[in-house]
XYZ file of C-alpha atoms in Angstrom:
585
model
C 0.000 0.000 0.000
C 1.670 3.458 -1.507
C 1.370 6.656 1.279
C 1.353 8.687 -1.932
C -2.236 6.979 -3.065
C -5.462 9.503 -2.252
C -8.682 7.650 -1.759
C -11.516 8.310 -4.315
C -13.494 10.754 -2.306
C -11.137 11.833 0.497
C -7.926 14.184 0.314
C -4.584 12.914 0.353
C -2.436 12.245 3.201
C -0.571 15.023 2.981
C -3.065 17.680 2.922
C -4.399 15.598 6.209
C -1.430 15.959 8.300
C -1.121 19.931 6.899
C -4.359 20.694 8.326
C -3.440 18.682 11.311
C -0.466 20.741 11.691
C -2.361 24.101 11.350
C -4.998 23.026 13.481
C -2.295 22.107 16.543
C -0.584 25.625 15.756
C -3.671 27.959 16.521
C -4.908 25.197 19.211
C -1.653 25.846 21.218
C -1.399 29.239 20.241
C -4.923 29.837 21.360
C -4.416 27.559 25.277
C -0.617 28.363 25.916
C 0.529 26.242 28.338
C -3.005 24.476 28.453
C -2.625 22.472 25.452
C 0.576 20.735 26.909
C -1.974 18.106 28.076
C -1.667 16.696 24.107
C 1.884 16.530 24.884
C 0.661 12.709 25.884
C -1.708 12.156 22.537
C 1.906 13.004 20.763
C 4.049 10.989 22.522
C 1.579 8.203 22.126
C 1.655 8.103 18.554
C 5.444 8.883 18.460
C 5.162 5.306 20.205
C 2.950 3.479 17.977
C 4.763 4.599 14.549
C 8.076 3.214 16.530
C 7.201 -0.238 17.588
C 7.541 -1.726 13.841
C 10.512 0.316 12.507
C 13.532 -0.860 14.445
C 12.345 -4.522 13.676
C 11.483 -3.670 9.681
C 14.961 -2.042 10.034
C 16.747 -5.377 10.769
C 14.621 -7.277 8.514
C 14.985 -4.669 5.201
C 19.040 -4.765 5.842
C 18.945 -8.945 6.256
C 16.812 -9.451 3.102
C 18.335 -6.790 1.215
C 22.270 -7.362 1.435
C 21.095 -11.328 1.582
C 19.355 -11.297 -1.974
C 22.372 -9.443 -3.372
C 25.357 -11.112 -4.717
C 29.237 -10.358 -3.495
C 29.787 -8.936 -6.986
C 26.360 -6.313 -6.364
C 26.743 -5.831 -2.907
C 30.215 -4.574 -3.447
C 29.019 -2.695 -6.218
C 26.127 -0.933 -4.183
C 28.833 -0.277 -1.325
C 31.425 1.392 -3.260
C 28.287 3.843 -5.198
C 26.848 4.815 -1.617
C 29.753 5.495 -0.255
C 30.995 7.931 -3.159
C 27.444 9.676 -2.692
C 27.794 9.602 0.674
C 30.746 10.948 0.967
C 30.309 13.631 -1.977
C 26.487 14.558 0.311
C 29.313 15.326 3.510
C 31.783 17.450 0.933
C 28.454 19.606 0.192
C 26.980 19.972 3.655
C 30.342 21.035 4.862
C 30.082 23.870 1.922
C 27.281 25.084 3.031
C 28.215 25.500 6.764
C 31.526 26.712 5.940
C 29.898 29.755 3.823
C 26.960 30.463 5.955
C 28.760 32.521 8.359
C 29.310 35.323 5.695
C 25.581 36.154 6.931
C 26.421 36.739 10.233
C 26.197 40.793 10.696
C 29.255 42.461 12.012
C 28.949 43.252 15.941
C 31.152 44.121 18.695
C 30.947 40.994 20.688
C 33.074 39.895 24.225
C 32.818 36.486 25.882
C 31.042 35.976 28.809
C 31.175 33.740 32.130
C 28.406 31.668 33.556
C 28.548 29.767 36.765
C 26.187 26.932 35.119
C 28.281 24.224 33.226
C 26.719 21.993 30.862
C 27.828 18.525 31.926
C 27.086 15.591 28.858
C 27.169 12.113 29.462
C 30.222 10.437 28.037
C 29.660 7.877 25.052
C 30.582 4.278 25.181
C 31.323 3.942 21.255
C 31.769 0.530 21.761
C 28.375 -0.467 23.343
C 26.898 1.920 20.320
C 27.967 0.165 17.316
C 29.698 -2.981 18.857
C 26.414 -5.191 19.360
C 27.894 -7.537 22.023
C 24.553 -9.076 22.810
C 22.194 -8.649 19.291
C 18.891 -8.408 21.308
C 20.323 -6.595 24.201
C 20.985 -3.381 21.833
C 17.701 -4.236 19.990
C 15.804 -4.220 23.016
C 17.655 -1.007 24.325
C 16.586 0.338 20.865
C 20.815 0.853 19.996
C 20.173 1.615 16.503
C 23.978 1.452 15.175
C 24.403 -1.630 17.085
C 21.721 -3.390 15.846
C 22.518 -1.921 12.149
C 25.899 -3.407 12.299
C 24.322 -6.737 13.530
C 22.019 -6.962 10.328
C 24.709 -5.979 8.105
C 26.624 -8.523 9.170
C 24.210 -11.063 9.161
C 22.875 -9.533 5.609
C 26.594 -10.667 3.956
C 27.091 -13.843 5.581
C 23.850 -14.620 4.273
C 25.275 -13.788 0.663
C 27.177 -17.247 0.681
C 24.355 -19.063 1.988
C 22.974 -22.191 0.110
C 19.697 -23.034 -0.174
C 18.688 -19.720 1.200
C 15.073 -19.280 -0.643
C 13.293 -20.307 2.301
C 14.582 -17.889 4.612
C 14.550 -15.105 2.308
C 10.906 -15.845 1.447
C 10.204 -15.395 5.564
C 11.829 -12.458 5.424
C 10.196 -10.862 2.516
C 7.321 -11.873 4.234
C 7.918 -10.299 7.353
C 9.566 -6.941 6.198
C 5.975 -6.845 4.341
C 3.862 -7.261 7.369
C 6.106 -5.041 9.207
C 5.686 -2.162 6.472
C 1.503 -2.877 7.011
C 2.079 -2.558 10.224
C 3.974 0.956 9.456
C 1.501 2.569 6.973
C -1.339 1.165 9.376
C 0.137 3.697 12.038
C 0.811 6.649 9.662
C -2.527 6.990 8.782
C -2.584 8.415 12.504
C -0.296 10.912 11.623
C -2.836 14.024 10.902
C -3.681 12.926 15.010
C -0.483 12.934 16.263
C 0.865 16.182 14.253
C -2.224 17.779 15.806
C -0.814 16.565 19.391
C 3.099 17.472 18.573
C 2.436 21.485 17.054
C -0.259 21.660 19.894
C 2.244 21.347 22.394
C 4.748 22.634 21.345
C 3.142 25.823 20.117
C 1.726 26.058 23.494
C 5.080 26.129 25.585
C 7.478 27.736 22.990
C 8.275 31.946 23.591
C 9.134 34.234 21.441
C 11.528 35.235 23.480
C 13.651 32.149 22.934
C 13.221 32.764 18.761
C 14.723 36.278 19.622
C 18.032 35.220 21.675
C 19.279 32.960 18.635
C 17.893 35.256 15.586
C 20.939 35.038 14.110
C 22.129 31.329 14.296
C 18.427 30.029 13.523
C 17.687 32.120 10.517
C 20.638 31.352 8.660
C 20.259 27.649 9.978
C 16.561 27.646 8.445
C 17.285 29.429 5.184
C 20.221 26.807 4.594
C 17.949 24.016 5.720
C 15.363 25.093 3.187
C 17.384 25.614 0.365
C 19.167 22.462 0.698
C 15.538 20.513 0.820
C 13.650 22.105 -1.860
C 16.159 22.970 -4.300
C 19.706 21.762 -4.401
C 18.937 18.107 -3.152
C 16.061 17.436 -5.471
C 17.225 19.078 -8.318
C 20.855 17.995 -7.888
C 19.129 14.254 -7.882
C 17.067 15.616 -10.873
C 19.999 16.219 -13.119
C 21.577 13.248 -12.349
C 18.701 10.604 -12.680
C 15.871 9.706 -14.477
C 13.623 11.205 -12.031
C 11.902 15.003 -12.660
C 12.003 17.529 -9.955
C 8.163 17.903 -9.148
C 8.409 13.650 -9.161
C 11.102 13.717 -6.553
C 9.677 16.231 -3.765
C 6.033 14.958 -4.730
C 7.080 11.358 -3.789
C 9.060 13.105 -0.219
C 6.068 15.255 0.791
C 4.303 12.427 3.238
C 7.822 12.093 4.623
C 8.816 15.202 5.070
C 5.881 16.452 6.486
C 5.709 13.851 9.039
C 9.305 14.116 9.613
C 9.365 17.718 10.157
C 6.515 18.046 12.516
C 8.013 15.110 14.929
C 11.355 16.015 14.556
C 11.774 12.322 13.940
C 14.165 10.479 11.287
C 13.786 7.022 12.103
C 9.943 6.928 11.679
C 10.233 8.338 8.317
C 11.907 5.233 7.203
C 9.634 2.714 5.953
C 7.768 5.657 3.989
C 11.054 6.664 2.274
C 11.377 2.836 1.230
C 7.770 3.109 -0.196
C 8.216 6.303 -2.354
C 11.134 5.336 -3.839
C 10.049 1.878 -5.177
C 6.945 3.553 -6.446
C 9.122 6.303 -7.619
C 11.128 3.588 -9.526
C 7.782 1.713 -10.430
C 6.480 4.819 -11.964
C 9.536 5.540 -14.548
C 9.187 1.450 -15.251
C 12.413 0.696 -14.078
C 12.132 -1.070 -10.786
C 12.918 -4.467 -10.294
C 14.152 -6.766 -7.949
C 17.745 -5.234 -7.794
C 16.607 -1.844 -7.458
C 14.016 -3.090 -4.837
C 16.666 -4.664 -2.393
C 18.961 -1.640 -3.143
C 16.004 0.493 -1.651
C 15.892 -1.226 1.224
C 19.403 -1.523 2.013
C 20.178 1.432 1.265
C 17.689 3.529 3.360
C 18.266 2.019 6.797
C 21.937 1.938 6.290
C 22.387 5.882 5.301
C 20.361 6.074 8.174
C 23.576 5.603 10.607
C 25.465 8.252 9.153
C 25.605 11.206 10.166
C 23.265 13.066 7.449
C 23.231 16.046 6.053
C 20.836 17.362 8.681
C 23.223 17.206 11.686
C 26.427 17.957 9.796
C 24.592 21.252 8.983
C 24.353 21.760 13.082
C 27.802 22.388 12.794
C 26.619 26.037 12.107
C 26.382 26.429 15.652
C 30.005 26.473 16.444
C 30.914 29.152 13.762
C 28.184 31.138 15.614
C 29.212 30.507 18.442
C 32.450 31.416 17.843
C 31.362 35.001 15.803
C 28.845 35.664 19.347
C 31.575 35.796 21.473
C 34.189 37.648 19.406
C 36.298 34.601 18.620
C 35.597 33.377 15.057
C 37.502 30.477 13.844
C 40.231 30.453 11.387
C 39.839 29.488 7.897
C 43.332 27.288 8.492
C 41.369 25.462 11.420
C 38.403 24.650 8.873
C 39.875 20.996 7.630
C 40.473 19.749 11.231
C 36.575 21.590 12.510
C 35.070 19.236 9.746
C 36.799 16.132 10.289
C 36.303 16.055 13.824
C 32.864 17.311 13.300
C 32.343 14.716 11.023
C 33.394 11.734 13.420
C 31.584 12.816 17.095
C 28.209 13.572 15.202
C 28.852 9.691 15.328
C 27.674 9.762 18.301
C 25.153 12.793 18.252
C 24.651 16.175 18.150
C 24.604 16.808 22.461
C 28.311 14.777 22.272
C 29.699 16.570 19.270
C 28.937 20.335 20.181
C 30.035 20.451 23.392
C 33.317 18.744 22.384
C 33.910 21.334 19.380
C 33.347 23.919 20.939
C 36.024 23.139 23.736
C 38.528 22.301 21.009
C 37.933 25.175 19.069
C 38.478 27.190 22.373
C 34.750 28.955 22.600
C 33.134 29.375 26.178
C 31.490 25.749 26.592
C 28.551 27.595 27.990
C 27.798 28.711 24.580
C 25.946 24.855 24.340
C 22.982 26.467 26.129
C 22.033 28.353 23.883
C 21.833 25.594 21.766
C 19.448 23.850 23.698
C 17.373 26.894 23.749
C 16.889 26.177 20.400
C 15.194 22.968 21.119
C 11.862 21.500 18.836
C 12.833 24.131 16.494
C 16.035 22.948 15.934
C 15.433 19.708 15.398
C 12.095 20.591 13.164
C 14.458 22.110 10.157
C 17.269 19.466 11.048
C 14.675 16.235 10.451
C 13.367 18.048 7.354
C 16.429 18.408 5.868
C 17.729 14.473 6.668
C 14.380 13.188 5.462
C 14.913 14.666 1.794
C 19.557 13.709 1.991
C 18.153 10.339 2.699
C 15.661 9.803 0.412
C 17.479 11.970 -2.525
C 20.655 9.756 -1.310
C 19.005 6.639 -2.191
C 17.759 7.579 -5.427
C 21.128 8.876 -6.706
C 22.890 5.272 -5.211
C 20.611 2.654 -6.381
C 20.396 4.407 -9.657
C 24.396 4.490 -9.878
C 24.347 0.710 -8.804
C 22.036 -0.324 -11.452
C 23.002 1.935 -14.128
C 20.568 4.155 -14.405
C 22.110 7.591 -13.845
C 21.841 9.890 -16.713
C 24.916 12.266 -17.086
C 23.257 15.479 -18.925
C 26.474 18.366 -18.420
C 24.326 20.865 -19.907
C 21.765 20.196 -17.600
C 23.835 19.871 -14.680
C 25.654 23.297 -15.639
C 23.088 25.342 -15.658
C 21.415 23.432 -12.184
C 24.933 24.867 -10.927
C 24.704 28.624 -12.192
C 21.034 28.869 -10.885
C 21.608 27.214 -7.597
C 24.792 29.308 -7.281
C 22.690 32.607 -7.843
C 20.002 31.405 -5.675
C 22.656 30.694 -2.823
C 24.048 33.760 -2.899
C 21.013 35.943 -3.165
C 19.312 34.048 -0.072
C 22.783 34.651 1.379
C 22.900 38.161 1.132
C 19.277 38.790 1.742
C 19.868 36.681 5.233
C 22.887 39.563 5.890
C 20.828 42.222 5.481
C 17.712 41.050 7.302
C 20.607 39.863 10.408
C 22.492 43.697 10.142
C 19.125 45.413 10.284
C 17.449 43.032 13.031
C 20.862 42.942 15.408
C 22.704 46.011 16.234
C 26.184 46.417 16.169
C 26.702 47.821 19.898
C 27.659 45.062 22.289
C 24.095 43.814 23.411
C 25.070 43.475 27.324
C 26.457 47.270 27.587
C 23.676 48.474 25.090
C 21.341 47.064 27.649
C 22.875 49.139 30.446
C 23.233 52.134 29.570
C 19.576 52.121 28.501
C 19.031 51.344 31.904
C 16.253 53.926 33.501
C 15.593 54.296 37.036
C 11.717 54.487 37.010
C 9.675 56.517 39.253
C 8.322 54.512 42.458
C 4.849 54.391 42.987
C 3.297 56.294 46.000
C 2.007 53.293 48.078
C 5.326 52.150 47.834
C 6.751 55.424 49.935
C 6.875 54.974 53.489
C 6.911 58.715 54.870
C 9.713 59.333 58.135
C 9.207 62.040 60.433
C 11.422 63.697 62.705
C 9.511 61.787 66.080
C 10.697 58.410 63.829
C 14.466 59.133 64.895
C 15.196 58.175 68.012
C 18.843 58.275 68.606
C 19.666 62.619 68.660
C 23.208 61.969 67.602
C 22.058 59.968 64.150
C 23.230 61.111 61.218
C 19.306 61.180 59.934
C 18.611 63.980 62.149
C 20.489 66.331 60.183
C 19.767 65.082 56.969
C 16.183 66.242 57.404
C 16.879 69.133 58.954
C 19.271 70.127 56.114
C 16.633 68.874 53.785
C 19.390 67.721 51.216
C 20.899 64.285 51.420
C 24.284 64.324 49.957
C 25.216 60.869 48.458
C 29.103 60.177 47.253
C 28.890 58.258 43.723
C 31.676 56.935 41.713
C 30.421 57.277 38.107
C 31.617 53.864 36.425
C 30.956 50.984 39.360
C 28.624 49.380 36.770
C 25.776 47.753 38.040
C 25.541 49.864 40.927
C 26.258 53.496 40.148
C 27.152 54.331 36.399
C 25.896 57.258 33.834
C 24.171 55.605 30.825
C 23.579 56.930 27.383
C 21.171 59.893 28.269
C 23.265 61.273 30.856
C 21.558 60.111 34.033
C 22.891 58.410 37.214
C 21.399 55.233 37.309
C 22.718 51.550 38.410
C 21.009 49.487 41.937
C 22.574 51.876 44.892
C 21.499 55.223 42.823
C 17.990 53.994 42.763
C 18.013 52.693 46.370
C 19.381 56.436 47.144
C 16.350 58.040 45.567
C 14.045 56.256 47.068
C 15.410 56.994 50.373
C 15.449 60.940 49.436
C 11.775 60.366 48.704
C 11.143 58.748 51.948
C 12.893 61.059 53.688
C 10.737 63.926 51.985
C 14.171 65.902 51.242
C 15.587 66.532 47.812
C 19.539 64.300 46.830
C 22.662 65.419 45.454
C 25.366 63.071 44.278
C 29.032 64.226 44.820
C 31.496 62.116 42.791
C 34.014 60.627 44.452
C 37.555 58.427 43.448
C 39.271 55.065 45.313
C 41.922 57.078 47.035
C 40.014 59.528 49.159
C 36.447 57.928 49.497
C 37.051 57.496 53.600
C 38.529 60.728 54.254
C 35.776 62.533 52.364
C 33.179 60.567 53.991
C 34.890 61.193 57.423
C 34.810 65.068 56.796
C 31.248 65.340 55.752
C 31.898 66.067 52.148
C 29.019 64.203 51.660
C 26.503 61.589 54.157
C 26.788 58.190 52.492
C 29.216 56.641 50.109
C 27.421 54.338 47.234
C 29.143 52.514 44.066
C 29.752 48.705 45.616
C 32.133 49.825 47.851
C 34.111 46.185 49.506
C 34.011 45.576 52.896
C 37.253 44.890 54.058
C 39.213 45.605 57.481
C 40.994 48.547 56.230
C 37.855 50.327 55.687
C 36.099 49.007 58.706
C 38.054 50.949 61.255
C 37.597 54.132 59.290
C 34.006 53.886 58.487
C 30.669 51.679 59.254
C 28.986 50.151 56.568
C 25.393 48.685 56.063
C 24.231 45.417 55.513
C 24.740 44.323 52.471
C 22.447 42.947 49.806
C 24.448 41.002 47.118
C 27.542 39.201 48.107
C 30.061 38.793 45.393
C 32.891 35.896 45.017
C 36.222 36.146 43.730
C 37.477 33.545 41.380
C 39.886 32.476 38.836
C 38.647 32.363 35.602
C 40.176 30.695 33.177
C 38.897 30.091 29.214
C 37.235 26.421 29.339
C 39.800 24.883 26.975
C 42.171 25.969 29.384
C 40.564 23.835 32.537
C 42.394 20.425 32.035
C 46.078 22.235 32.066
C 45.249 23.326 35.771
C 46.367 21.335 38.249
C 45.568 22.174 42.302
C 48.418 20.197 44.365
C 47.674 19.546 47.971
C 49.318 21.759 50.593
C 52.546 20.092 51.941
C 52.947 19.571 55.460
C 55.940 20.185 57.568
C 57.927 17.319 58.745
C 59.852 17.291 62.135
């Protein structure tokens, strides 16, 4: 049964999980946080589509690589892995020239006292399947890839194998029922998913990363509905519209879960009927398919090399771009921890490439997002992937160098245009001050409101000899300032005092009912101008320490600071603490 079919007098699938998907969006838009309660109804379904693929995933790879011969598989190994690796030399392209986007800023690193700690990968327990049903059971996708690969080619040599392949041709085809019986939830559980997750996402966290996720979707975009397809186009038998019509279910479904490994039996499906269509499919091009697909599908795709992006923004946030002469070793160490995910790789890079680690949370702020644009794009390098190898492995690739030429010059002009359209949008949407002092010294002190005022009188003093006494008798409270002790007493862009003791100074003038003047004062004779009544009370996060505790008394105070060493995070394992020695006698 084809996903691409449309009933006789009902819409196609398609258009059923679009409407599902604009349905969720104004549902959770409309709740908020309310509609979270589908967050259940989503993960349900995410549940149900996943019980049948990791077993149809074994099955495909057995059958497939087991019909082959040694002379075909061989064949189909050396073709995928030239498109493979020719799909990497292309997403690295793109990540390596999306940067230019990035608007010019004055940027400076910051610290955080949060560190983002990620669980260490045991490579070997990922693709080393010491115990088969152990890793299938754990749902160790690698592992259990490896497994049916293995078993897939020692099945190759097997006599009298018919039987065995007819059970598992017979199996892989209940298991794909079993799929497409579950997808034709999928308008339901889109509903659920874009529900929820309209419902809890802010705006806010769209507006911290404008400038890593916009280039990230316009890249993600372009590389799924125009130089994939059309790059698979020029090279096969296949037309454009044919290619992305055939994707559509997948994408779509792929997108809104920000889920790869579902999409996988519905890839397989459009691309034999793809193949069926042009009159070329056959049995070859049928166990290519299913090889093929679930194999790709442990390789890092073109989806999560294109997270790389982060890094390079990462690195142009905090002032500390990375050199073009570091760009060969970024890639190929890029290339080898997405082995073992995105949430391993990031954190790693950005340590080697000597950017604040604490960069990686703003990367997870990204979250469903993310990983919305990221699925999209692996769904159509997988499925674009597996037309280009199977048609290379059974010879039908058609070279057209006219046709590929100008496919080059338009998606060349096409690339640069959305490139330089992304720059301008970025330069007029971020400024070019640094954001953190920008923020400051826009800082305002606003005006308290009158319930907030506590009125003093001169009965409220009790003590005669404190220093209140005369402040309301003078009617002037004189407050020392130092002008650049940023946050707590600073000028900012209009001129003004502002900053957290300036403000905590007015308000007492208010309370007080007598009008403030700030006297400026400097480091070296704050005491002794305090002492001779140049002015009543010295403000700017002064330090308590015992020098100026015999000289003058200070008030309790309300933020407590710590000094520390910091250090740049690549820098952490080259410091070692020894233990004190002790004296011997």
């Amino acid at each position: 049964m084809s996903n691409q079919a449309k009933s006789k007098k009902g819409i196609s699938l398609s258009t059923q999980i679009l409407i599902g998907l604009t349905l969720g969006l104004f549902v959770g838009l409309f709740f908020g946080d309310r509609a979270s309660v589908l967050a259940i109804v989503g993960k349900a379904y995410i549940g149900l589509i996943q019980m049948s693929i990791l077993p149809y995933m074994v099955v495909s790879l057995m059958l497939g690589i087991g019909s082959l011969s040694y002379e075909k598989a061989a064949k189909l190994a050396i073709t995928g892995g030239i498109v493979l690796v020719a799909s990497w030399f292309l997403a690295f392209a793109i990540v390596f020239l999306m940067p230019l986007a990035f608007p010019s800023i004055k940027a400076g690193s910051f610290f955080s006292a949060s560190l983002v700690e990620v669980a260490e990968v045991d490579f070997i327990d990922l693709y080393i399947p010491v115990n088969p049903f152990s890793s299938m059971a754990r749902t160790v996708v690698p592992a259990a890839a490896l497994f049916s690969v293995a078993f897939g080619i020692a099945l190759i040599g097997v006599e009298n194998k018919r039987s065995l392949l007819e059970i598992l041709s017979a199996t892989s085809k209940t298991l794909t029922r079993i799929a497409m019986m579950v997808v034709k939830l999928t308008p339901i559980g889109v509903f659920a998913i874009a529900a929820n997750a309209a419902g809890t996402m802010t705006i806010d966290e769209f507006g911290r990363l404008q400038s890593y996720i916009i280039p990230f979707i316009v890249a993600t975009l372009l590389l799924t509905f125009w130089i994939l397809p059309g790059l698979a186009a020029a090279i096969t038998p296949f037309r454009y519209r044919e290619i992305l019509k055939s994707a559509r279910d997948a994408l779509t479904t792929g997108f809104v879960t920000g889920n790869l490994f579902i999409t996988l039996p519905m890839l397989v499906e459009s691309a034999r009927k793809l193949f069926d269509d042009r009159h070329i499919r056959n049995d070859d091009t049928d166990n290519y398919v299913e090889v093929l697909v679930p194999t790709s599908f442990n390789f890092p795709n073109i989806g999560k090399l294109l997270t790389l992006l982060f890094v390079l923004f990462a690195g142009w946030f905090v002032g500390k771009s990375i050199a073009l002469t570091d760009y060969p070793g970024f890639a190929v160490l890029g290339l080898f921890t997405l082995f073992g995910g995105v949430d391993l790789a990031l954190p790693f890079l950005l340590d080697q490439m000597q950017i604040p680690s604490d960069m990686y949370q703003l990367y997870v702020v990204t979250g469903v997002l993310n990983s919305w644009f990221a699925t999209l794009l692996a769904v159509m390098n997988l499925f674009a992937f597996t037309l280009v190898a199977a048609c290379a492995a059974t010879g039908s690739v058609r070279i057209n160098w006219s046709r590929i030429f100008s496919f080059s010059i338009i998606s060349l002009v096409i690339f640069i245009a959305a490139l330089l359209g992304t720059r301008f949008v970025l330069s007029e949407m971020v400024s070019k001050e640094d954001f953190t002092r920008r923020t400051l010294m826009q800082a305002e002190i606003k005006e308290p409101k009158k319930s907030d005022i506590k009125e003093i009188g001169l009965k409220e003093v009790i003590n005669p000899k404190n220093p209140l006494k005369s402040i309301i008798k003078r009617g002037k409270l004189r407050v020392g300032y130092h002008p650049e002790n940023l946050p707590f007493s600073f000028v900012n862009d209009n001129g003004d005092l502002v900053g957290f003791d300036a403000e905590l100074m007015l308000m007492l003038a208010r309370e007080l009912k007598v009008e403030i003047e700030f006297i400026e004062w400097d480091y070296e004779t704050v005491v002794k101008d305090l002492n001779q009544g140049k002015f009543d009370i010295a403000i700017g996060g002064l330090i308590v320490n015992p020098e100026r505790l015999v000289k003058a008394n200070f008030s309790n105070p309300y933020l407590n600071m710590t000094t520390a060493v910091v250090v740049e995070d690549y820098r952490l394992s080259l410091i070692h603490i020894s233990e004190p020695t002790r004296p011997t006698t």
